[in-house]
């Protein structure tokens, strides 16, 4: 007997089921496809021939002056509103007129765009025609400065004229690069409901002041701030992340009582100013997750435990990120002293720009007595510590052998509720480092001999087996293995 589907197909009144789908469902399918692929669906059936002309999300990638795809799509578009308009342009000033972008932006604004992305990379050939050099940024369309429909805006490679005022009454999320202090002030004044601000690649800018009552999340990546210190006054800020930045004066957190997450991984002033550091840490009283970077730990190094009169009672998760040459057990201990209720500790040892200083694994002469004042107070710091993760452990061993093992020894010896101490390799293959079996065995024996305050404590060494370098270059997949030390079920 023929199947139901076969009988259905054989009927004269067979329907084209794909043409029966409602517009809302077709638009949902389109939301998973690039715009170029969406346009191609017009050949599926007569029903689908014009559905794409009303889609709410448009995205284009343009890299050639002769690519007229954007113009053709916008000419046929009949939808009343564009929710998302993403434009990625590689702009060659020798062949592409920057003003060609203006009508596209104008189109988005006229269609009440909510989510606008402009990623413009501009370049031009040098006189001899062989090398490329970065050209000037694309100057934004004037209508964009007063677009009330915008709720999310991402700008890369775009320039703001200084004379223009800004009014983004509905904007909640802004990501922008290479912005000046003056323009940033106009943005903050003209964006009364802004909640997320991401500043990237702001080089050689004068002192920045970020004053906002609406801001909830602030991200600063790769900035070089000269002149006065960065001032942050944000009473409702929940998350602050500063990464890969350098400040000639330290960050001044004037007001941020709502902070629950802070990442402070930046280069600070050349002077070691403990007062500035203490002032900054005091503003993190309510933070539950804190990442402390190289400058903070460098200032911590010469201080004594009794000098750190700061108590971050709410901090449950602490990450310490430092270049290997700056490794300092006192700095780590001082930072731990500020978080008596800490439950999770993550330590990230990073390679410096130059690694030639690293010698082979060798035991070094360490004055253990110099840490005695730390040892006497360490027990109360680690009473809530449950989990420890260490990245870059094996590379750090090469130059900081005894100091690093001393840190591990103290953590194991005083963390009475410790469950796992996980020593990991990096996630990126270029950071992966194998350790030969003899050195791994030597380290394992040292760890095995250490007293453990918690009977459930386990050290899990995540390592790579020795793999010939030529095999790695051929793309051989490198797998990691785990060595359990001290676990009751191991």
mmCIF file with all atom_site columns, C-alpha atoms in Angstrom, residues 174-363:
data_model
loop_
_atom_site.group_PDB
_atom_site.id
_atom_site.type_symbol
_atom_site.label_atom_id
_atom_site.label_alt_id
_atom_site.label_comp_id
_atom_site.label_asym_id
_atom_site.label_entity_id
_atom_site.label_seq_id
_atom_site.pdbx_PDB_ins_code
_atom_site.Cartn_x
_atom_site.Cartn_y
_atom_site.Cartn_z
_atom_site.occupancy
_atom_site.B_iso_or_equiv
_atom_site.pdbx_formal_charge
_atom_site.auth_seq_id
_atom_site.auth_comp_id
_atom_site.auth_asym_id
_atom_site.auth_atom_id
_atom_site.pdbx_PDB_model_num
ATOM 1   C CA . UNK A 1 174 ? 27.311 51.923 22.633 1.00 0.00 ? 174 UNK A CA 1
ATOM 2   C CA . UNK A 1 175 ? 30.612 50.449 21.402 1.00 0.00 ? 175 UNK A CA 1
ATOM 3   C CA . UNK A 1 176 ? 33.042 52.926 19.891 1.00 0.00 ? 176 UNK A CA 1
ATOM 4   C CA . UNK A 1 177 ? 36.743 53.168 19.107 1.00 0.00 ? 177 UNK A CA 1
ATOM 5   C CA . UNK A 1 178 ? 39.269 56.013 19.027 1.00 0.00 ? 178 UNK A CA 1
ATOM 6   C CA . UNK A 1 179 ? 36.946 58.513 20.660 1.00 0.00 ? 179 UNK A CA 1
ATOM 7   C CA . UNK A 1 180 ? 38.214 61.831 22.054 1.00 0.00 ? 180 UNK A CA 1
ATOM 8   C CA . UNK A 1 181 ? 37.391 63.153 25.508 1.00 0.00 ? 181 UNK A CA 1
ATOM 9   C CA . UNK A 1 182 ? 35.296 66.004 24.082 1.00 0.00 ? 182 UNK A CA 1
ATOM 10  C CA . UNK A 1 183 ? 33.176 63.707 21.932 1.00 0.00 ? 183 UNK A CA 1
ATOM 11  C CA . UNK A 1 184 ? 32.728 61.270 24.826 1.00 0.00 ? 184 UNK A CA 1
ATOM 12  C CA . UNK A 1 185 ? 31.379 64.073 27.006 1.00 0.00 ? 185 UNK A CA 1
ATOM 13  C CA . UNK A 1 186 ? 28.833 64.982 24.322 1.00 0.00 ? 186 UNK A CA 1
ATOM 14  C CA . UNK A 1 187 ? 27.813 61.332 24.029 1.00 0.00 ? 187 UNK A CA 1
ATOM 15  C CA . UNK A 1 188 ? 27.273 60.960 27.774 1.00 0.00 ? 188 UNK A CA 1
ATOM 16  C CA . UNK A 1 189 ? 25.329 64.210 27.982 1.00 0.00 ? 189 UNK A CA 1
ATOM 17  C CA . UNK A 1 190 ? 23.136 63.254 25.011 1.00 0.00 ? 190 UNK A CA 1
ATOM 18  C CA . UNK A 1 191 ? 22.464 59.624 26.037 1.00 0.00 ? 191 UNK A CA 1
ATOM 19  C CA . UNK A 1 192 ? 20.320 59.768 29.185 1.00 0.00 ? 192 UNK A CA 1
ATOM 20  C CA . UNK A 1 193 ? 19.436 56.047 29.243 1.00 0.00 ? 193 UNK A CA 1
ATOM 21  C CA . UNK A 1 194 ? 22.817 54.583 28.188 1.00 0.00 ? 194 UNK A CA 1
ATOM 22  C CA . UNK A 1 195 ? 23.493 51.338 30.080 1.00 0.00 ? 195 UNK A CA 1
ATOM 23  C CA . UNK A 1 196 ? 26.455 49.741 28.271 1.00 0.00 ? 196 UNK A CA 1
ATOM 24  C CA . UNK A 1 197 ? 29.560 51.624 27.105 1.00 0.00 ? 197 UNK A CA 1
ATOM 25  C CA . UNK A 1 198 ? 32.557 49.988 25.398 1.00 0.00 ? 198 UNK A CA 1
ATOM 26  C CA . UNK A 1 199 ? 35.578 52.188 24.602 1.00 0.00 ? 199 UNK A CA 1
ATOM 27  C CA . UNK A 1 200 ? 38.289 50.537 22.464 1.00 0.00 ? 200 UNK A CA 1
ATOM 28  C CA . UNK A 1 201 ? 41.643 51.726 21.075 1.00 0.00 ? 201 UNK A CA 1
ATOM 29  C CA . UNK A 1 202 ? 41.552 55.220 22.539 1.00 0.00 ? 202 UNK A CA 1
ATOM 30  C CA . UNK A 1 203 ? 45.163 56.295 22.054 1.00 0.00 ? 203 UNK A CA 1
ATOM 31  C CA . UNK A 1 204 ? 46.790 59.420 23.545 1.00 0.00 ? 204 UNK A CA 1
ATOM 32  C CA . UNK A 1 205 ? 43.541 60.890 24.795 1.00 0.00 ? 205 UNK A CA 1
ATOM 33  C CA . UNK A 1 206 ? 43.416 63.515 27.498 1.00 0.00 ? 206 UNK A CA 1
ATOM 34  C CA . UNK A 1 207 ? 41.921 62.704 30.882 1.00 0.00 ? 207 UNK A CA 1
ATOM 35  C CA . UNK A 1 208 ? 38.519 61.054 30.545 1.00 0.00 ? 208 UNK A CA 1
ATOM 36  C CA . UNK A 1 209 ? 35.583 61.752 32.844 1.00 0.00 ? 209 UNK A CA 1
ATOM 37  C CA . UNK A 1 210 ? 32.759 59.244 32.821 1.00 0.00 ? 210 UNK A CA 1
ATOM 38  C CA . UNK A 1 211 ? 29.818 60.610 34.790 1.00 0.00 ? 211 UNK A CA 1
ATOM 39  C CA . UNK A 1 212 ? 26.529 58.810 34.203 1.00 0.00 ? 212 UNK A CA 1
ATOM 40  C CA . UNK A 1 213 ? 23.575 57.884 36.374 1.00 0.00 ? 213 UNK A CA 1
ATOM 41  C CA . UNK A 1 214 ? 22.224 55.344 33.871 1.00 0.00 ? 214 UNK A CA 1
ATOM 42  C CA . UNK A 1 215 ? 25.390 53.348 33.080 1.00 0.00 ? 215 UNK A CA 1
ATOM 43  C CA . UNK A 1 216 ? 25.368 49.694 34.205 1.00 0.00 ? 216 UNK A CA 1
ATOM 44  C CA . UNK A 1 217 ? 28.438 48.274 32.411 1.00 0.00 ? 217 UNK A CA 1
ATOM 45  C CA . UNK A 1 218 ? 31.662 50.026 31.400 1.00 0.00 ? 218 UNK A CA 1
ATOM 46  C CA . UNK A 1 219 ? 34.406 48.394 29.294 1.00 0.00 ? 219 UNK A CA 1
ATOM 47  C CA . UNK A 1 220 ? 37.715 50.085 28.399 1.00 0.00 ? 220 UNK A CA 1
ATOM 48  C CA . UNK A 1 221 ? 40.108 48.100 26.178 1.00 0.00 ? 221 UNK A CA 1
ATOM 49  C CA . UNK A 1 222 ? 43.464 49.284 24.815 1.00 0.00 ? 222 UNK A CA 1
ATOM 50  C CA . UNK A 1 223 ? 43.515 52.887 25.942 1.00 0.00 ? 223 UNK A CA 1
ATOM 51  C CA . UNK A 1 224 ? 46.369 55.303 26.532 1.00 0.00 ? 224 UNK A CA 1
ATOM 52  C CA . UNK A 1 225 ? 45.110 58.083 28.777 1.00 0.00 ? 225 UNK A CA 1
ATOM 53  C CA . UNK A 1 226 ? 47.408 61.044 29.360 1.00 0.00 ? 226 UNK A CA 1
ATOM 54  C CA . UNK A 1 227 ? 46.972 64.065 31.567 1.00 0.00 ? 227 UNK A CA 1
ATOM 55  C CA . UNK A 1 228 ? 44.486 63.956 34.465 1.00 0.00 ? 228 UNK A CA 1
ATOM 56  C CA . UNK A 1 229 ? 43.358 60.567 35.792 1.00 0.00 ? 229 UNK A CA 1
ATOM 57  C CA . UNK A 1 230 ? 40.300 58.750 34.509 1.00 0.00 ? 230 UNK A CA 1
ATOM 58  C CA . UNK A 1 231 ? 37.364 59.770 36.706 1.00 0.00 ? 231 UNK A CA 1
ATOM 59  C CA . UNK A 1 232 ? 34.453 57.343 37.092 1.00 0.00 ? 232 UNK A CA 1
ATOM 60  C CA . UNK A 1 233 ? 31.291 58.531 38.794 1.00 0.00 ? 233 UNK A CA 1
ATOM 61  C CA . UNK A 1 234 ? 28.519 56.021 38.100 1.00 0.00 ? 234 UNK A CA 1
ATOM 62  C CA . UNK A 1 235 ? 26.178 55.316 41.037 1.00 0.00 ? 235 UNK A CA 1
ATOM 63  C CA . UNK A 1 236 ? 24.392 52.433 39.272 1.00 0.00 ? 236 UNK A CA 1
ATOM 64  C CA . UNK A 1 237 ? 27.388 50.775 37.589 1.00 0.00 ? 237 UNK A CA 1
ATOM 65  C CA . UNK A 1 238 ? 27.391 46.993 38.060 1.00 0.00 ? 238 UNK A CA 1
ATOM 66  C CA . UNK A 1 239 ? 30.412 45.927 35.977 1.00 0.00 ? 239 UNK A CA 1
ATOM 67  C CA . UNK A 1 240 ? 33.727 47.677 35.271 1.00 0.00 ? 240 UNK A CA 1
ATOM 68  C CA . UNK A 1 241 ? 36.341 46.103 32.971 1.00 0.00 ? 241 UNK A CA 1
ATOM 69  C CA . UNK A 1 242 ? 39.606 47.860 32.149 1.00 0.00 ? 242 UNK A CA 1
ATOM 70  C CA . UNK A 1 243 ? 41.993 45.746 30.081 1.00 0.00 ? 243 UNK A CA 1
ATOM 71  C CA . UNK A 1 244 ? 45.175 46.428 28.098 1.00 0.00 ? 244 UNK A CA 1
ATOM 72  C CA . UNK A 1 245 ? 45.144 50.109 28.985 1.00 0.00 ? 245 UNK A CA 1
ATOM 73  C CA . UNK A 1 246 ? 47.776 52.471 30.346 1.00 0.00 ? 246 UNK A CA 1
ATOM 74  C CA . UNK A 1 247 ? 47.118 55.470 32.533 1.00 0.00 ? 247 UNK A CA 1
ATOM 75  C CA . UNK A 1 248 ? 49.689 58.161 33.297 1.00 0.00 ? 248 UNK A CA 1
ATOM 76  C CA . UNK A 1 249 ? 47.649 58.858 36.411 1.00 0.00 ? 249 UNK A CA 1
ATOM 77  C CA . UNK A 1 250 ? 45.771 56.165 38.301 1.00 0.00 ? 250 UNK A CA 1
ATOM 78  C CA . UNK A 1 251 ? 42.064 55.524 37.851 1.00 0.00 ? 251 UNK A CA 1
ATOM 79  C CA . UNK A 1 252 ? 39.932 57.478 40.291 1.00 0.00 ? 252 UNK A CA 1
ATOM 80  C CA . UNK A 1 253 ? 36.662 55.744 41.099 1.00 0.00 ? 253 UNK A CA 1
ATOM 81  C CA . UNK A 1 254 ? 34.713 58.612 42.586 1.00 0.00 ? 254 UNK A CA 1
ATOM 82  C CA . UNK A 1 255 ? 31.353 56.896 42.981 1.00 0.00 ? 255 UNK A CA 1
ATOM 83  C CA . UNK A 1 256 ? 30.409 53.308 42.140 1.00 0.00 ? 256 UNK A CA 1
ATOM 84  C CA . UNK A 1 257 ? 28.578 51.820 45.144 1.00 0.00 ? 257 UNK A CA 1
ATOM 85  C CA . UNK A 1 258 ? 26.705 49.241 43.066 1.00 0.00 ? 258 UNK A CA 1
ATOM 86  C CA . UNK A 1 259 ? 29.747 47.503 41.530 1.00 0.00 ? 259 UNK A CA 1
ATOM 87  C CA . UNK A 1 260 ? 29.560 43.707 41.721 1.00 0.00 ? 260 UNK A CA 1
ATOM 88  C CA . UNK A 1 261 ? 32.237 42.906 39.105 1.00 0.00 ? 261 UNK A CA 1
ATOM 89  C CA . UNK A 1 262 ? 35.543 44.712 38.540 1.00 0.00 ? 262 UNK A CA 1
ATOM 90  C CA . UNK A 1 263 ? 38.420 43.872 36.176 1.00 0.00 ? 263 UNK A CA 1
ATOM 91  C CA . UNK A 1 264 ? 41.423 46.165 36.692 1.00 0.00 ? 264 UNK A CA 1
ATOM 92  C CA . UNK A 1 265 ? 44.167 44.842 34.414 1.00 0.00 ? 265 UNK A CA 1
ATOM 93  C CA . UNK A 1 266 ? 46.055 47.919 33.262 1.00 0.00 ? 266 UNK A CA 1
ATOM 94  C CA . UNK A 1 267 ? 49.381 49.686 33.362 1.00 0.00 ? 267 UNK A CA 1
ATOM 95  C CA . UNK A 1 268 ? 49.446 52.535 35.823 1.00 0.00 ? 268 UNK A CA 1
ATOM 96  C CA . UNK A 1 269 ? 51.746 55.379 36.753 1.00 0.00 ? 269 UNK A CA 1
ATOM 97  C CA . UNK A 1 270 ? 55.463 54.675 37.151 1.00 0.00 ? 270 UNK A CA 1
ATOM 98  C CA . UNK A 1 271 ? 55.330 55.529 40.822 1.00 0.00 ? 271 UNK A CA 1
ATOM 99  C CA . UNK A 1 272 ? 54.135 52.973 43.355 1.00 0.00 ? 272 UNK A CA 1
ATOM 100 C CA . UNK A 1 273 ? 51.347 54.884 45.070 1.00 0.00 ? 273 UNK A CA 1
ATOM 101 C CA . UNK A 1 274 ? 49.738 52.700 47.718 1.00 0.00 ? 274 UNK A CA 1
ATOM 102 C CA . UNK A 1 275 ? 47.327 55.475 48.706 1.00 0.00 ? 275 UNK A CA 1
ATOM 103 C CA . UNK A 1 276 ? 45.845 55.582 45.199 1.00 0.00 ? 276 UNK A CA 1
ATOM 104 C CA . UNK A 1 277 ? 45.553 51.796 45.154 1.00 0.00 ? 277 UNK A CA 1
ATOM 105 C CA . UNK A 1 278 ? 43.855 51.687 48.545 1.00 0.00 ? 278 UNK A CA 1
ATOM 106 C CA . UNK A 1 279 ? 41.461 54.424 47.464 1.00 0.00 ? 279 UNK A CA 1
ATOM 107 C CA . UNK A 1 280 ? 40.553 52.444 44.362 1.00 0.00 ? 280 UNK A CA 1
ATOM 108 C CA . UNK A 1 281 ? 40.076 49.154 46.237 1.00 0.00 ? 281 UNK A CA 1
ATOM 109 C CA . UNK A 1 282 ? 37.914 50.854 48.856 1.00 0.00 ? 282 UNK A CA 1
ATOM 110 C CA . UNK A 1 283 ? 35.403 51.599 46.080 1.00 0.00 ? 283 UNK A CA 1
ATOM 111 C CA . UNK A 1 284 ? 35.034 47.844 45.472 1.00 0.00 ? 284 UNK A CA 1
ATOM 112 C CA . UNK A 1 285 ? 33.462 47.091 48.851 1.00 0.00 ? 285 UNK A CA 1
ATOM 113 C CA . UNK A 1 286 ? 30.352 45.501 47.330 1.00 0.00 ? 286 UNK A CA 1
ATOM 114 C CA . UNK A 1 287 ? 32.073 43.649 44.463 1.00 0.00 ? 287 UNK A CA 1
ATOM 115 C CA . UNK A 1 288 ? 31.753 39.856 44.497 1.00 0.00 ? 288 UNK A CA 1
ATOM 116 C CA . UNK A 1 289 ? 34.127 39.217 41.534 1.00 0.00 ? 289 UNK A CA 1
ATOM 117 C CA . UNK A 1 290 ? 37.430 41.082 41.172 1.00 0.00 ? 290 UNK A CA 1
ATOM 118 C CA . UNK A 1 291 ? 40.320 40.748 38.720 1.00 0.00 ? 291 UNK A CA 1
ATOM 119 C CA . UNK A 1 292 ? 43.521 42.497 39.769 1.00 0.00 ? 292 UNK A CA 1
ATOM 120 C CA . UNK A 1 293 ? 46.248 43.130 37.200 1.00 0.00 ? 293 UNK A CA 1
ATOM 121 C CA . UNK A 1 294 ? 49.955 43.889 37.048 1.00 0.00 ? 294 UNK A CA 1
ATOM 122 C CA . UNK A 1 295 ? 49.975 47.471 38.357 1.00 0.00 ? 295 UNK A CA 1
ATOM 123 C CA . UNK A 1 296 ? 47.814 46.662 41.381 1.00 0.00 ? 296 UNK A CA 1
ATOM 124 C CA . UNK A 1 297 ? 50.003 43.711 42.323 1.00 0.00 ? 297 UNK A CA 1
ATOM 125 C CA . UNK A 1 298 ? 53.199 45.701 41.726 1.00 0.00 ? 298 UNK A CA 1
ATOM 126 C CA . UNK A 1 299 ? 52.059 48.317 44.235 1.00 0.00 ? 299 UNK A CA 1
ATOM 127 C CA . UNK A 1 300 ? 51.118 45.508 46.632 1.00 0.00 ? 300 UNK A CA 1
ATOM 128 C CA . UNK A 1 301 ? 54.570 43.876 46.564 1.00 0.00 ? 301 UNK A CA 1
ATOM 129 C CA . UNK A 1 302 ? 56.494 46.050 49.043 1.00 0.00 ? 302 UNK A CA 1
ATOM 130 C CA . UNK A 1 303 ? 53.604 46.439 51.475 1.00 0.00 ? 303 UNK A CA 1
ATOM 131 C CA . UNK A 1 304 ? 53.215 44.500 54.665 1.00 0.00 ? 304 UNK A CA 1
ATOM 132 C CA . UNK A 1 305 ? 50.054 42.644 55.611 1.00 0.00 ? 305 UNK A CA 1
ATOM 133 C CA . UNK A 1 306 ? 49.367 45.046 58.444 1.00 0.00 ? 306 UNK A CA 1
ATOM 134 C CA . UNK A 1 307 ? 49.526 47.947 55.966 1.00 0.00 ? 307 UNK A CA 1
ATOM 135 C CA . UNK A 1 308 ? 46.563 46.593 53.985 1.00 0.00 ? 308 UNK A CA 1
ATOM 136 C CA . UNK A 1 309 ? 43.749 48.011 56.078 1.00 0.00 ? 309 UNK A CA 1
ATOM 137 C CA . UNK A 1 310 ? 41.129 47.123 53.462 1.00 0.00 ? 310 UNK A CA 1
ATOM 138 C CA . UNK A 1 311 ? 38.501 44.423 53.782 1.00 0.00 ? 311 UNK A CA 1
ATOM 139 C CA . UNK A 1 312 ? 36.560 43.348 50.699 1.00 0.00 ? 312 UNK A CA 1
ATOM 140 C CA . UNK A 1 313 ? 34.045 41.264 52.604 1.00 0.00 ? 313 UNK A CA 1
ATOM 141 C CA . UNK A 1 314 ? 31.782 40.563 49.634 1.00 0.00 ? 314 UNK A CA 1
ATOM 142 C CA . UNK A 1 315 ? 34.517 39.308 47.306 1.00 0.00 ? 315 UNK A CA 1
ATOM 143 C CA . UNK A 1 316 ? 33.921 35.605 46.595 1.00 0.00 ? 316 UNK A CA 1
ATOM 144 C CA . UNK A 1 317 ? 35.962 35.234 43.388 1.00 0.00 ? 317 UNK A CA 1
ATOM 145 C CA . UNK A 1 318 ? 39.405 36.791 42.895 1.00 0.00 ? 318 UNK A CA 1
ATOM 146 C CA . UNK A 1 319 ? 41.563 36.601 39.761 1.00 0.00 ? 319 UNK A CA 1
ATOM 147 C CA . UNK A 1 320 ? 45.199 37.730 39.842 1.00 0.00 ? 320 UNK A CA 1
ATOM 148 C CA . UNK A 1 321 ? 46.808 38.345 36.437 1.00 0.00 ? 321 UNK A CA 1
ATOM 149 C CA . UNK A 1 322 ? 50.529 39.117 36.279 1.00 0.00 ? 322 UNK A CA 1
ATOM 150 C CA . UNK A 1 323 ? 53.568 38.829 33.989 1.00 0.00 ? 323 UNK A CA 1
ATOM 151 C CA . UNK A 1 324 ? 55.875 36.069 35.165 1.00 0.00 ? 324 UNK A CA 1
ATOM 152 C CA . UNK A 1 325 ? 58.821 38.416 35.939 1.00 0.00 ? 325 UNK A CA 1
ATOM 153 C CA . UNK A 1 326 ? 56.523 40.349 38.294 1.00 0.00 ? 326 UNK A CA 1
ATOM 154 C CA . UNK A 1 327 ? 55.540 37.248 40.268 1.00 0.00 ? 327 UNK A CA 1
ATOM 155 C CA . UNK A 1 328 ? 55.608 38.117 43.935 1.00 0.00 ? 328 UNK A CA 1
ATOM 156 C CA . UNK A 1 329 ? 54.327 35.898 46.692 1.00 0.00 ? 329 UNK A CA 1
ATOM 157 C CA . UNK A 1 330 ? 53.949 38.841 49.128 1.00 0.00 ? 330 UNK A CA 1
ATOM 158 C CA . UNK A 1 331 ? 51.842 40.702 46.550 1.00 0.00 ? 331 UNK A CA 1
ATOM 159 C CA . UNK A 1 332 ? 49.511 37.718 46.197 1.00 0.00 ? 332 UNK A CA 1
ATOM 160 C CA . UNK A 1 333 ? 49.327 37.255 49.947 1.00 0.00 ? 333 UNK A CA 1
ATOM 161 C CA . UNK A 1 334 ? 48.561 40.953 50.471 1.00 0.00 ? 334 UNK A CA 1
ATOM 162 C CA . UNK A 1 335 ? 45.764 40.793 47.926 1.00 0.00 ? 335 UNK A CA 1
ATOM 163 C CA . UNK A 1 336 ? 44.334 37.684 49.570 1.00 0.00 ? 336 UNK A CA 1
ATOM 164 C CA . UNK A 1 337 ? 44.396 39.521 52.884 1.00 0.00 ? 337 UNK A CA 1
ATOM 165 C CA . UNK A 1 338 ? 41.822 41.972 51.539 1.00 0.00 ? 338 UNK A CA 1
ATOM 166 C CA . UNK A 1 339 ? 39.289 39.189 50.794 1.00 0.00 ? 339 UNK A CA 1
ATOM 167 C CA . UNK A 1 340 ? 38.703 37.138 53.985 1.00 0.00 ? 340 UNK A CA 1
ATOM 168 C CA . UNK A 1 341 ? 35.580 35.449 52.588 1.00 0.00 ? 341 UNK A CA 1
ATOM 169 C CA . UNK A 1 342 ? 37.155 34.361 49.310 1.00 0.00 ? 342 UNK A CA 1
ATOM 170 C CA . UNK A 1 343 ? 35.848 31.092 47.826 1.00 0.00 ? 343 UNK A CA 1
ATOM 171 C CA . UNK A 1 344 ? 37.540 30.957 44.407 1.00 0.00 ? 344 UNK A CA 1
ATOM 172 C CA . UNK A 1 345 ? 41.065 32.040 43.467 1.00 0.00 ? 345 UNK A CA 1
ATOM 173 C CA . UNK A 1 346 ? 42.361 32.166 39.884 1.00 0.00 ? 346 UNK A CA 1
ATOM 174 C CA . UNK A 1 347 ? 46.014 33.019 39.186 1.00 0.00 ? 347 UNK A CA 1
ATOM 175 C CA . UNK A 1 348 ? 47.131 33.758 35.616 1.00 0.00 ? 348 UNK A CA 1
ATOM 176 C CA . UNK A 1 349 ? 50.866 33.949 34.900 1.00 0.00 ? 349 UNK A CA 1
ATOM 177 C CA . UNK A 1 350 ? 51.391 35.720 31.567 1.00 0.00 ? 350 UNK A CA 1
ATOM 178 C CA . UNK A 1 351 ? 54.433 35.677 29.328 1.00 0.00 ? 351 UNK A CA 1
ATOM 179 C CA . UNK A 1 352 ? 56.136 39.054 28.911 1.00 0.00 ? 352 UNK A CA 1
ATOM 180 C CA . UNK A 1 353 ? 56.960 40.515 25.512 1.00 0.00 ? 353 UNK A CA 1
ATOM 181 C CA . UNK A 1 354 ? 60.482 39.118 25.800 1.00 0.00 ? 354 UNK A CA 1
ATOM 182 C CA . UNK A 1 355 ? 60.929 35.591 27.157 1.00 0.00 ? 355 UNK A CA 1
ATOM 183 C CA . UNK A 1 356 ? 64.715 35.335 26.854 1.00 0.00 ? 356 UNK A CA 1
ATOM 184 C CA . UNK A 1 357 ? 65.173 35.919 30.575 1.00 0.00 ? 357 UNK A CA 1
ATOM 185 C CA . UNK A 1 358 ? 63.532 32.562 31.419 1.00 0.00 ? 358 UNK A CA 1
ATOM 186 C CA . UNK A 1 359 ? 66.116 29.979 32.385 1.00 0.00 ? 359 UNK A CA 1
ATOM 187 C CA . UNK A 1 360 ? 65.605 26.240 32.512 1.00 0.00 ? 360 UNK A CA 1
ATOM 188 C CA . UNK A 1 361 ? 63.820 24.634 35.466 1.00 0.00 ? 361 UNK A CA 1
ATOM 189 C CA . UNK A 1 362 ? 66.133 24.959 38.400 1.00 0.00 ? 362 UNK A CA 1
ATOM 190 C CA . UNK A 1 363 ? 65.732 25.265 42.140 1.00 0.00 ? 363 UNK A CA 1
#
